Tab-separated table of C-alpha atoms and ligand atoms in Angstrom:
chain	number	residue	atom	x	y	z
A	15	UNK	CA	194.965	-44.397	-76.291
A	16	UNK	CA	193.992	-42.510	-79.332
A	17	UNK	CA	190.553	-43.626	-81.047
A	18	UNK	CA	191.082	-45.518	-84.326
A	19	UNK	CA	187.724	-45.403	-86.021
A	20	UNK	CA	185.500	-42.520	-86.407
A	21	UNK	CA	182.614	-43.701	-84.264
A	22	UNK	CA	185.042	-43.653	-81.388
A	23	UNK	CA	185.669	-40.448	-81.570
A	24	UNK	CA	182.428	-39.730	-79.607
A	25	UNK	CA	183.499	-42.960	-77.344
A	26	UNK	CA	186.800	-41.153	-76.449
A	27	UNK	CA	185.229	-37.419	-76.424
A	28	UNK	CA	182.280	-37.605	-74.376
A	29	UNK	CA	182.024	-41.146	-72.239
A	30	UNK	CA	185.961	-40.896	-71.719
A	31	UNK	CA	185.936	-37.328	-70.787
A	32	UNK	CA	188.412	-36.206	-73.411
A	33	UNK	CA	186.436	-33.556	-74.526
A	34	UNK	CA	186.999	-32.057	-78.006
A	35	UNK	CA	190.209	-30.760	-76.513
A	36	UNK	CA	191.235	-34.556	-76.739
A	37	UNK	CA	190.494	-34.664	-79.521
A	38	UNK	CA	191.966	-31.310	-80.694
A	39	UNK	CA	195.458	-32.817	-79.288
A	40	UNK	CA	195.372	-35.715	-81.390
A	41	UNK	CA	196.178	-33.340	-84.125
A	42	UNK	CA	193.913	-34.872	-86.575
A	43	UNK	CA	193.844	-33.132	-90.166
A	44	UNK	CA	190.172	-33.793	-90.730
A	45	UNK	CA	187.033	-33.308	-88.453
A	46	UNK	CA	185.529	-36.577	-87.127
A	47	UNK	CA	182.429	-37.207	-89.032
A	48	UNK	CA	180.298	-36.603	-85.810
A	49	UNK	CA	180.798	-32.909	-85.598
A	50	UNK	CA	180.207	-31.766	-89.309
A	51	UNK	CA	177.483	-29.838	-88.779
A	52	UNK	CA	174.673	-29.367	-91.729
A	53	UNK	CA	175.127	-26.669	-94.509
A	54	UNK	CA	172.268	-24.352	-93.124
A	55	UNK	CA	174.167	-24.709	-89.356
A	56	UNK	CA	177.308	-23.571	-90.433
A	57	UNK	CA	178.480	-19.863	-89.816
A	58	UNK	CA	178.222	-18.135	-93.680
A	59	UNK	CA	180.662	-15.281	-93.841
A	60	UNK	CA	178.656	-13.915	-96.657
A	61	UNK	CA	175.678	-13.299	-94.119
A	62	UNK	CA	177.998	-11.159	-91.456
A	63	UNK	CA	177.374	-7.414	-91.610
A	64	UNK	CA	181.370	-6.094	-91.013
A	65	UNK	CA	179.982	-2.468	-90.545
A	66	UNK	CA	177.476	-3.052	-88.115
A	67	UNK	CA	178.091	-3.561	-84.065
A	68	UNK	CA	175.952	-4.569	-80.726
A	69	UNK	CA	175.665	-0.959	-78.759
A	70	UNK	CA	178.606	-0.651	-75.937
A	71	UNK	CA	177.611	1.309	-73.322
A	72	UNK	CA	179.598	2.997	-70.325
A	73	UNK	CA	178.273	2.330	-67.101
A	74	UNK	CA	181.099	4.579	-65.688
A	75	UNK	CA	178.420	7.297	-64.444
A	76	UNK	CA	175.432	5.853	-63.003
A	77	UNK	CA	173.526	8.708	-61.898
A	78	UNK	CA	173.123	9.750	-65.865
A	79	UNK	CA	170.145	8.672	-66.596
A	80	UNK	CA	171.217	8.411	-70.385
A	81	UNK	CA	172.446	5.017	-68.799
A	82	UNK	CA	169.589	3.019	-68.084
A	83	UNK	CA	167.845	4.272	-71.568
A	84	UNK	CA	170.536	3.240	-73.503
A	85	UNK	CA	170.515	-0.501	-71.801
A	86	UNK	CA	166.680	-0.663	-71.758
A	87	UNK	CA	167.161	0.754	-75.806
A	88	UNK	CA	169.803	-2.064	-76.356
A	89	UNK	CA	167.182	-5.239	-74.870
A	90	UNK	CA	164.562	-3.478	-76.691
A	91	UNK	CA	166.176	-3.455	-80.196
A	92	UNK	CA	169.572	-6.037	-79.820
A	93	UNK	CA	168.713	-7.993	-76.430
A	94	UNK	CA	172.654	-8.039	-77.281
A	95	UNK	CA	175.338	-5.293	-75.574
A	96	UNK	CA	178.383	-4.680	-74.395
A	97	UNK	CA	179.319	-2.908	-70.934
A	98	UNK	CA	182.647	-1.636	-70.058
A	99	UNK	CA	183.286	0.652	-66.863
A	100	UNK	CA	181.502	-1.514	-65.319
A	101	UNK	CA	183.300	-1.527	-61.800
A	102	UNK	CA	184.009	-5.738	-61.623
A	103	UNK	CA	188.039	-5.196	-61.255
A	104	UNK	CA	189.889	-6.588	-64.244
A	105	UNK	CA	192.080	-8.854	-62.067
A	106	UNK	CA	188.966	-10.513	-61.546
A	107	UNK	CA	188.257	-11.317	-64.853
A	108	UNK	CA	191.475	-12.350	-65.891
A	109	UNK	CA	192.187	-14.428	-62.496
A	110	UNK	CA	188.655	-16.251	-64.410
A	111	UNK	CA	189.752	-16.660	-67.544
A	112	UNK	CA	193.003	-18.507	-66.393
A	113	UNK	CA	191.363	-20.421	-64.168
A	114	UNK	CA	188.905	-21.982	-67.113
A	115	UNK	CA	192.490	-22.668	-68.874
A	116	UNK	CA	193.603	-24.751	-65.611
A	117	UNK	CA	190.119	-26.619	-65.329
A	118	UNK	CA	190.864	-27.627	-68.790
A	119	UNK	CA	193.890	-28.148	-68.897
A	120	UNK	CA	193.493	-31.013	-66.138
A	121	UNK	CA	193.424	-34.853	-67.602
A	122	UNK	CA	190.939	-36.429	-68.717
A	123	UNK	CA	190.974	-38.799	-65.592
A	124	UNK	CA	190.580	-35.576	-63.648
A	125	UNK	CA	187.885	-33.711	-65.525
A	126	UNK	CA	185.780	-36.800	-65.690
A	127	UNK	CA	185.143	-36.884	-62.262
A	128	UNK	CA	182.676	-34.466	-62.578
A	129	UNK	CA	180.723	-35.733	-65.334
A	130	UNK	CA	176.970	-36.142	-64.996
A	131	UNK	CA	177.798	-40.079	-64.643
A	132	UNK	CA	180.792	-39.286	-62.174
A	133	UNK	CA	179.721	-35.785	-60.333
A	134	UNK	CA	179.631	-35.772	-56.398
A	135	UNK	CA	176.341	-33.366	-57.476
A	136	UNK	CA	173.781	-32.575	-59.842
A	137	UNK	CA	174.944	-28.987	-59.586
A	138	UNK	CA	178.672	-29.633	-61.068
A	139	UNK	CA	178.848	-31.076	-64.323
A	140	UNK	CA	182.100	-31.557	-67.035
A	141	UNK	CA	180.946	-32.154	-70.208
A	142	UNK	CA	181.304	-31.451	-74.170
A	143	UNK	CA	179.149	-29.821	-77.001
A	144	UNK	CA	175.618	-29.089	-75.341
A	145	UNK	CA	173.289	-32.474	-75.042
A	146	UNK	CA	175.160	-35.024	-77.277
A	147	UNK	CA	172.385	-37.941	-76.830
A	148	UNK	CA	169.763	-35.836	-78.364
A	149	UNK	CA	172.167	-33.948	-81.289
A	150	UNK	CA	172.362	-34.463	-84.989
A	151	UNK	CA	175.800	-33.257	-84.962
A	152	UNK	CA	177.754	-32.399	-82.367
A	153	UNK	CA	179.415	-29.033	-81.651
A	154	UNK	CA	183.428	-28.256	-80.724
A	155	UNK	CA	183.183	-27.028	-77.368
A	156	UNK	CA	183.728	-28.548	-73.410
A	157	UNK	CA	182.585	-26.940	-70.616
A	158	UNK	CA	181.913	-26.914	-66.688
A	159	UNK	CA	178.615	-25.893	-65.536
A	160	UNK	CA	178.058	-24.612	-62.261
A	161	UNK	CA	175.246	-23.870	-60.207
A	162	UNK	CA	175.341	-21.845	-57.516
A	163	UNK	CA	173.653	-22.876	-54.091
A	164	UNK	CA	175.705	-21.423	-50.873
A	165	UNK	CA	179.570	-20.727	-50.803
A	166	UNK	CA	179.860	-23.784	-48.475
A	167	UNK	CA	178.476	-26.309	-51.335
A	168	UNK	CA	180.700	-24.384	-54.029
A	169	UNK	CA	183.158	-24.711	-51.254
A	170	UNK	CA	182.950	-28.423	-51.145
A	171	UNK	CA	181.987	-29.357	-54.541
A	172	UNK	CA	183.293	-27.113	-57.037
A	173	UNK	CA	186.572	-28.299	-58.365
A	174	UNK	CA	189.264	-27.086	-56.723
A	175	UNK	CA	191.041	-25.189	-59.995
A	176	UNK	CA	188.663	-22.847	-60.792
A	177	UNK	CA	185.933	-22.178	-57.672
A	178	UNK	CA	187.773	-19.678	-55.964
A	179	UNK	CA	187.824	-17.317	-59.199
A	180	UNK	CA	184.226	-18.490	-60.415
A	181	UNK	CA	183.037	-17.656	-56.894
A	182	UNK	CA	184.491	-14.104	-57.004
A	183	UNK	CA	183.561	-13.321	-60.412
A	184	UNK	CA	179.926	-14.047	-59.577
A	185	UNK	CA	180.611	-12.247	-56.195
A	186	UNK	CA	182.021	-8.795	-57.766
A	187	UNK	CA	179.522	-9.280	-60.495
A	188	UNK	CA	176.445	-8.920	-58.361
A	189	UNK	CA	175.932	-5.427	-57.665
A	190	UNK	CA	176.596	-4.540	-61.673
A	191	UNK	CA	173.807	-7.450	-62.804
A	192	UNK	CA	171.132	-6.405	-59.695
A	193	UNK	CA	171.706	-2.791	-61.367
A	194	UNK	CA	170.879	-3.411	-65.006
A	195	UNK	CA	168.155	-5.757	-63.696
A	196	UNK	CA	166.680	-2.732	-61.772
A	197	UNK	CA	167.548	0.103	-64.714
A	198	UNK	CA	165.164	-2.648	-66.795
A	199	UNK	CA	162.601	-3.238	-64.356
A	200	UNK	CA	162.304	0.894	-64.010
A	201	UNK	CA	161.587	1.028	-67.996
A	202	UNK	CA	158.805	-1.525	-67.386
A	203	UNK	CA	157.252	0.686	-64.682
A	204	UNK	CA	158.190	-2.535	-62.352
A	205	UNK	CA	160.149	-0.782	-59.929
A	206	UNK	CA	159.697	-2.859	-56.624
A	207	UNK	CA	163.214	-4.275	-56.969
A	208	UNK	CA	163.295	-5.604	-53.536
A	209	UNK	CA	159.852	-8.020	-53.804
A	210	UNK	CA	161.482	-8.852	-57.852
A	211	UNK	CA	165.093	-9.827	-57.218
A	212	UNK	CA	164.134	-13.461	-55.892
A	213	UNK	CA	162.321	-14.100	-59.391
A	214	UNK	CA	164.546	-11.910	-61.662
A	215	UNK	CA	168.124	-13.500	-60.162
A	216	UNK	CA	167.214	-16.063	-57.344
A	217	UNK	CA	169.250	-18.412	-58.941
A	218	UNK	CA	172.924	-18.734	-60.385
A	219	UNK	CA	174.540	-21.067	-62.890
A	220	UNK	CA	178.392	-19.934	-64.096
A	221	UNK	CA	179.836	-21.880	-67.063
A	222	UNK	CA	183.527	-22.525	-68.451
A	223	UNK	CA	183.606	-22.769	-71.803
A	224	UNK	CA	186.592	-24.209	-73.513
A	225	UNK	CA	186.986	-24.532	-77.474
A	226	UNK	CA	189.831	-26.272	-78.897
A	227	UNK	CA	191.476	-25.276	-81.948
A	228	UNK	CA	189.029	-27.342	-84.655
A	229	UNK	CA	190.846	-29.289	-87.587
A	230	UNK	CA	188.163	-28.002	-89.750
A	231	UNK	CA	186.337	-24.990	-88.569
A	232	UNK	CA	184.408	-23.996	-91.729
A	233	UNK	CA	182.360	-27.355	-91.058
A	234	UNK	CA	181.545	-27.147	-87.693
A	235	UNK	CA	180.062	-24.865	-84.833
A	236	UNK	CA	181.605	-24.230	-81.473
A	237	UNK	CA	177.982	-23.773	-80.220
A	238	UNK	CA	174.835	-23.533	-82.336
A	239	UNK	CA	172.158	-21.059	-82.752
A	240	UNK	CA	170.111	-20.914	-79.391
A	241	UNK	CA	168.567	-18.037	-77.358
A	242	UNK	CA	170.019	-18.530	-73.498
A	243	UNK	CA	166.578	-19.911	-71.172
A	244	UNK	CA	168.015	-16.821	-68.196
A	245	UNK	CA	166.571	-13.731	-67.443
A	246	UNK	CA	169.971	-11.782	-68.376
A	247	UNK	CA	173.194	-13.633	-69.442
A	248	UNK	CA	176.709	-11.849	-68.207
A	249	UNK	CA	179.281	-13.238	-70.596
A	250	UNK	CA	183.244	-12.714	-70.168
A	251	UNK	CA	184.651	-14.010	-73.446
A	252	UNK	CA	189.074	-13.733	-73.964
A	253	UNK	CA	190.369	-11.729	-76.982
A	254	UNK	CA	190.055	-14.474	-79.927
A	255	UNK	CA	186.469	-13.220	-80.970
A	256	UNK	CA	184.059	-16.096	-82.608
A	257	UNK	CA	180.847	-14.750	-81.201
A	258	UNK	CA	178.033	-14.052	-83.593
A	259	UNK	CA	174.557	-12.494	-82.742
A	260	UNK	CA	171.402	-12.733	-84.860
A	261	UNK	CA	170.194	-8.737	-86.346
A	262	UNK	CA	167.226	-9.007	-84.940
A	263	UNK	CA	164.030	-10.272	-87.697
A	264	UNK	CA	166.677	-10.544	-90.503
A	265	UNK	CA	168.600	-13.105	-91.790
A	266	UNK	CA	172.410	-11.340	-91.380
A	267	UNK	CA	174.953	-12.036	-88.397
A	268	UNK	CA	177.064	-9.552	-86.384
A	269	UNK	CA	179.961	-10.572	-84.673
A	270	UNK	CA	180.612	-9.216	-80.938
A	271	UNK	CA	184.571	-7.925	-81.145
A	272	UNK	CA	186.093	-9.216	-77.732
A	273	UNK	CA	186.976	-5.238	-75.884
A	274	UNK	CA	189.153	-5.400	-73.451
A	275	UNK	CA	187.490	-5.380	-70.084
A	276	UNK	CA	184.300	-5.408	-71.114
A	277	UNK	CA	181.423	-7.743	-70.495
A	278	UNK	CA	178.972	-8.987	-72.790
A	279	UNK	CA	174.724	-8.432	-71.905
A	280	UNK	CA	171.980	-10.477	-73.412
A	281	UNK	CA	168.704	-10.174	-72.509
A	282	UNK	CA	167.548	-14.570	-71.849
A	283	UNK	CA	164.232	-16.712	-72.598
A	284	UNK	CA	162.704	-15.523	-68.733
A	285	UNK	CA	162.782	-11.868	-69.353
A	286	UNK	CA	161.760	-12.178	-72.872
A	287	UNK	CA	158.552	-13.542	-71.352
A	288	UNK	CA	158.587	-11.523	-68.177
A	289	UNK	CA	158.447	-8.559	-70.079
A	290	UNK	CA	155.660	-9.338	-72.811
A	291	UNK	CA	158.443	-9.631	-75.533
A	292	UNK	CA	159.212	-5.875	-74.557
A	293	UNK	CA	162.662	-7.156	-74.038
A	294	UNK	CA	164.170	-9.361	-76.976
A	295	UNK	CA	166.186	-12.784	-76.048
A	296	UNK	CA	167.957	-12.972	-79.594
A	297	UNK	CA	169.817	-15.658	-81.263
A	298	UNK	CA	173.714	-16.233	-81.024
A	299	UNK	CA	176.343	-19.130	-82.210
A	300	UNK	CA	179.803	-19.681	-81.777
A	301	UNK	CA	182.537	-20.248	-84.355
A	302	UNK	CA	184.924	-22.897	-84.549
A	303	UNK	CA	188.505	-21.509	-84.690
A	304	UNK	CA	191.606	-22.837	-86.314
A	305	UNK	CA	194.537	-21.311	-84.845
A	306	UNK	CA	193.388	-20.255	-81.625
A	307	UNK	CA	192.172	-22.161	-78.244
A	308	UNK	CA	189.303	-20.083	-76.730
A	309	UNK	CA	187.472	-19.812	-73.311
A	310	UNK	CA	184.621	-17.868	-72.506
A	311	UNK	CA	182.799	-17.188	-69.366
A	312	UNK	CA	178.955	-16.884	-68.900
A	313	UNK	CA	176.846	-16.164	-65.464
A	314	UNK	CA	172.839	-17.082	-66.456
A	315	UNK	CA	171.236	-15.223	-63.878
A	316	UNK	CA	168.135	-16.990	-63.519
A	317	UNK	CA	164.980	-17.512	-62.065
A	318	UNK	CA	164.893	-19.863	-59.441
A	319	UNK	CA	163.473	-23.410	-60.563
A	320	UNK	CA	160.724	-23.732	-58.456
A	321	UNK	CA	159.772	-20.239	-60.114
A	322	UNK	CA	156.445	-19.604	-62.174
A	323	UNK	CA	157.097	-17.001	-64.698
A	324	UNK	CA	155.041	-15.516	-67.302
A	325	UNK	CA	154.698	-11.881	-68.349
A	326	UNK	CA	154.729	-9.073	-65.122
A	327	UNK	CA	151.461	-8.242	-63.833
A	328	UNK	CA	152.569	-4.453	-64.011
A	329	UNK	CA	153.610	-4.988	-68.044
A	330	UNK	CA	149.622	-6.137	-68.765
A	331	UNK	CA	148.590	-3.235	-66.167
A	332	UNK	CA	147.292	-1.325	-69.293
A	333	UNK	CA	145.491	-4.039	-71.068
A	334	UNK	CA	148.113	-5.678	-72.955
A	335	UNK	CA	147.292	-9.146	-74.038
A	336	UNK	CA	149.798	-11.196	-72.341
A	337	UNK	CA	151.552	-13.247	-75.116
A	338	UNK	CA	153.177	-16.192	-73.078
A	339	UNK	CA	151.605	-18.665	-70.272
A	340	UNK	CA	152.400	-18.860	-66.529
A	341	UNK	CA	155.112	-21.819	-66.737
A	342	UNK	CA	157.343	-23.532	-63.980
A	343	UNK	CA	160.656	-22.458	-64.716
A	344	UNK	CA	162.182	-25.669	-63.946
A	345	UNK	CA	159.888	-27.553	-67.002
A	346	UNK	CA	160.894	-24.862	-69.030
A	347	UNK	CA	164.618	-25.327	-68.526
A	348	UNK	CA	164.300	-28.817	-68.777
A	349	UNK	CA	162.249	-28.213	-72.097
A	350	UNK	CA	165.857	-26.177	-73.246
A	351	UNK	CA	167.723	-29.223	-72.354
A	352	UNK	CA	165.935	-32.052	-73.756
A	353	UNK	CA	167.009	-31.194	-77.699
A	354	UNK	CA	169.569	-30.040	-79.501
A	355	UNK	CA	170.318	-25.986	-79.794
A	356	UNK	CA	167.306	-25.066	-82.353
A	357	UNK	CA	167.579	-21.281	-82.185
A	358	UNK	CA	164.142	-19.686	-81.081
A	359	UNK	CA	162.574	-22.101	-80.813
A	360	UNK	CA	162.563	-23.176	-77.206
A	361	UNK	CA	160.224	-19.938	-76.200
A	362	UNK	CA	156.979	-21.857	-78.237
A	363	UNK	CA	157.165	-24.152	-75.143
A	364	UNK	CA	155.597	-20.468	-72.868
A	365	UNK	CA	153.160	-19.507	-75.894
A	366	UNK	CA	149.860	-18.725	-76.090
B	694	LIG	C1	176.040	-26.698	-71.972
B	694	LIG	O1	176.036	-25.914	-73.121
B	694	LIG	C2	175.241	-24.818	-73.163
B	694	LIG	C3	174.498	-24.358	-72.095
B	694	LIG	C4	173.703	-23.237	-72.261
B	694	LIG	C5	172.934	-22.799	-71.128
B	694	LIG	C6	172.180	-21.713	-71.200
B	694	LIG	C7	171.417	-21.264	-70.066
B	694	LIG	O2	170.682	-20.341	-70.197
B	694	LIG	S1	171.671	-22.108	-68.598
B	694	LIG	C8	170.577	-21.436	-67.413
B	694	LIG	C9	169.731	-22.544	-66.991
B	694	LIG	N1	169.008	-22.211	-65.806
B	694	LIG	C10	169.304	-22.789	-64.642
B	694	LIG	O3	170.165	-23.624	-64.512
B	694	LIG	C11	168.526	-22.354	-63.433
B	694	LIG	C12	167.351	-23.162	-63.171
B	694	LIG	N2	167.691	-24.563	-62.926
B	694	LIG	C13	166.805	-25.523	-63.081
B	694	LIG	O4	165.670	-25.275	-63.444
B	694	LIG	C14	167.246	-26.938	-62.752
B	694	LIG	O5	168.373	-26.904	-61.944
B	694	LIG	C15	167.569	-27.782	-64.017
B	694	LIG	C16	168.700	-27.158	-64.846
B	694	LIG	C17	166.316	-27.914	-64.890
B	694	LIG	C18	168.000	-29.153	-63.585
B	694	LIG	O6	166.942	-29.716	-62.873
B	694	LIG	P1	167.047	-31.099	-62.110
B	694	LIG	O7	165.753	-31.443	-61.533
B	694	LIG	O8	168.204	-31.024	-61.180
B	694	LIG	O9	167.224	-32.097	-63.311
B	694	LIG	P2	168.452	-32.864	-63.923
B	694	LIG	O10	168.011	-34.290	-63.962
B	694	LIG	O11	169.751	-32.573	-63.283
B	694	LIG	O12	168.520	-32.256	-65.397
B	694	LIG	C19	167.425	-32.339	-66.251
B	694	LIG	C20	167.986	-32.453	-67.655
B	694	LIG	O13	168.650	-31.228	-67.986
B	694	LIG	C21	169.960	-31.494	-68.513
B	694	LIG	N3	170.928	-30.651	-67.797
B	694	LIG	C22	170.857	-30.311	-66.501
B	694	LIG	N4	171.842	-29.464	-66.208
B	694	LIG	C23	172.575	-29.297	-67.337
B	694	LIG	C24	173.732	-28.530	-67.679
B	694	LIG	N5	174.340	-27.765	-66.801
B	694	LIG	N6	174.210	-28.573	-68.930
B	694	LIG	C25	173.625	-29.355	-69.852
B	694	LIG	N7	172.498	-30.105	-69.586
B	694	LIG	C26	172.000	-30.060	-68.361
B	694	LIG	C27	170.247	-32.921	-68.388
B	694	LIG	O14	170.478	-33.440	-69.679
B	694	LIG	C28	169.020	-33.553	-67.758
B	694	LIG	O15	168.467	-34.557	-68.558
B	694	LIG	P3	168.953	-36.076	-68.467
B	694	LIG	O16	168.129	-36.747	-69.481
B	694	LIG	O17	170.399	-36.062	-68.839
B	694	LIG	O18	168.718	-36.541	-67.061
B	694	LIG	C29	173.696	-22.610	-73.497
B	694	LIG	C30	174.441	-23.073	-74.561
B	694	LIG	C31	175.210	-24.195	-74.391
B	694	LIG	O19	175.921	-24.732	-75.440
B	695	LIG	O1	181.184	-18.469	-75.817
B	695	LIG	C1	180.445	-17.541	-76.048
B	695	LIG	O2	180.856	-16.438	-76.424
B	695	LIG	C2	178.947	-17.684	-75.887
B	695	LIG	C3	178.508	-19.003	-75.309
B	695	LIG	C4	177.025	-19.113	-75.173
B	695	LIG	O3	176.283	-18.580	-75.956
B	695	LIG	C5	176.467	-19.857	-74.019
B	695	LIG	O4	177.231	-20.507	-73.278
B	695	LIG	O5	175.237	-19.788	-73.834
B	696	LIG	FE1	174.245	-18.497	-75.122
């Protein structure tokens, strides 16, 4: 049954496992109180620079060597890019995408089975805008969050609309991520990809993203300013566009046009730190849309939990003063999760 007053809204969206695509469906003409968003939080069209763009870079040829400059040039001075030739087969992608549309497009009843109440395991949850217990406001987006352990849990656990495709995109996606990781590593003079891998991508988490058309979208955010806590973030996002990255030390917004086929980069939290703040893990929000459902796709490659990081022994080879601490990665995830999206400022938690 629909909600009648607005504090039920929350009721029906996030302990009933509606999701703000419930919501969405009621057809409401005004935003529910709960997800208008502050003035400073909202997305300000005056602050978006329309002539300037994230690099995209072709990773058709991988013997140039023009390649891995350009991508250790992009974490350098975006820690945003954009790939395309980048060998994961477009049927992939799409098979994906529609697959996030058939999670979703579930009921409620279903969906809520994997809630972090409901879930089978810790490492499958359903849920809406990003930790709604600890939020001010809370943000227009569901999603499914996946981690990866063995193809036998995913097997067993994963819901059964979407893990074959979420399994194969993070399957055809692995040799193109171990390769950037490597082309970054090489720029760092840490070449010894084989001892590295474990701590730069020993563990997976894919998410679903789904964002309802929004009554409102001028008041709200589909997901707030935040920095991803990964070492590198591989993001498939459909064609509606809504994806805005921080210029990096300036107060102005670029939006990432959705290119067909192409994947987006950013450089996470883990390498930020790994790398001395070589490599830059930059701010990025979502918009709220009003005509247009969209679903987006991320894979954090990670550390695994039971990680330390801190910055590489072969960045502070030549004396460097190493600018972050030595920090289990799990408490620092956990750190991520325990507030509400509040752009930098999760990486004071590794600070000196
Ligand atoms: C959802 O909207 C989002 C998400 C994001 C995500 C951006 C990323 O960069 S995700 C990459 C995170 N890295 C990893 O998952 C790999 C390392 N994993 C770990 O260290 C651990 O598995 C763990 C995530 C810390 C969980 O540890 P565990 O011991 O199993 O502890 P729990 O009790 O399950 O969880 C602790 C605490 O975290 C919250 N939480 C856990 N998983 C999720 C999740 N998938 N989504 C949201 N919140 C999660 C949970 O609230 C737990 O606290 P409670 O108080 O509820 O118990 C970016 C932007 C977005 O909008
Ligand atoms: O939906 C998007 O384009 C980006 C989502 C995002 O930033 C995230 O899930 O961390
Ligand atoms: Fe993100």
């Amino acid at each position: 049954m629909a909600p009648s007053f607005s504090d039920d809204y929350t009721h029906f969206a996030v302990k009933k496992g509606h999701g703000v695509k419930g919501i969405s469906e009621l057809g409401l003409k005004a935003l529910p109180k709960q997800y208008i968003q502050p003035l400073e939080e909202r997305i300000d069209m005056t602050k978006v620079l329309d002539k300037e763009s994230i690099p995209v870079i072709d990773m058709s040829n991988l013997d140039d060597p023009n390649v891995a400059d350009q991508i250790a040039n992009a974490a350098e001075k975006w820690g945003f890019f954009q790939i395309v030739n980048h060998g994961v087969p477009i049927e992939v992608l799409e098979d994906v995408k529609e697959a996030t549309r058939s999670f979703f497009q579930l009921p409620a009843d279903e969906k809520i089975k994997f809630s972090q109440e409901n879930s089978p395991t810790k490492h499958v949850r359903f849920g809406t805008s990003f930790i709604p217990k600890a939020e001010k406001a809370l943000e227009w987006k569901d999603y499914l969050s996946l981690f990866y352990v063995s193809d036998e849990e995913s097997s067993t656990f994963w819901p059964a609309a979407c893990k074959n495709e979420a399994i194969e995109f993070m399957k055809k996606s692995e040799f193109v991520i171990k390769w950037l990781l490597q082309a970054l590593m090489q720029k760092l003079n840490a070449e010894n990809m084989d001892s590295k891998a474990p701590l730069l991508m020993g563990s997976k988490r894919i998410n679903l993203n789904y964002y309802p058309i929004c009554p409102n979208p001028e008041l709200t955010v589909g997901v707030g300013r935040h920095s991803d806590v990964s070492t590198l973030t591989f993001l498939l996002q459909d064609n509606i566009g809504g994806l805005y990255v921080r210029k990096m030390e300036t107060d102005a917004w670029i939006h990432v046009p959705p290119i067909s086929g192409s994947i987006v980069i950013n450089v996470g939290d883990a390498l930020q730190i790994m790398s001395n703040g070589k490599y830059k893990s930059v701010e990025h929000r979502v918009a709220a849309n009003g005509s247009n459902n969209r679903v987006s796709v991320p894979i954090f490659v990670n550390p695994r939990p039971e990680d330390i990081i801190g910055p590489l022994p072969e960045v502070l080879r030549n004396g460097e003063k190493a600018m972050y601490k030595q920090v289990l990665y799990s408490d620092y995830v956990k750190h991520f999760f325990r507030k509400g999206h509040d752009g930098k400022e999760t990486i004071d938690f590794a600070k000196i």
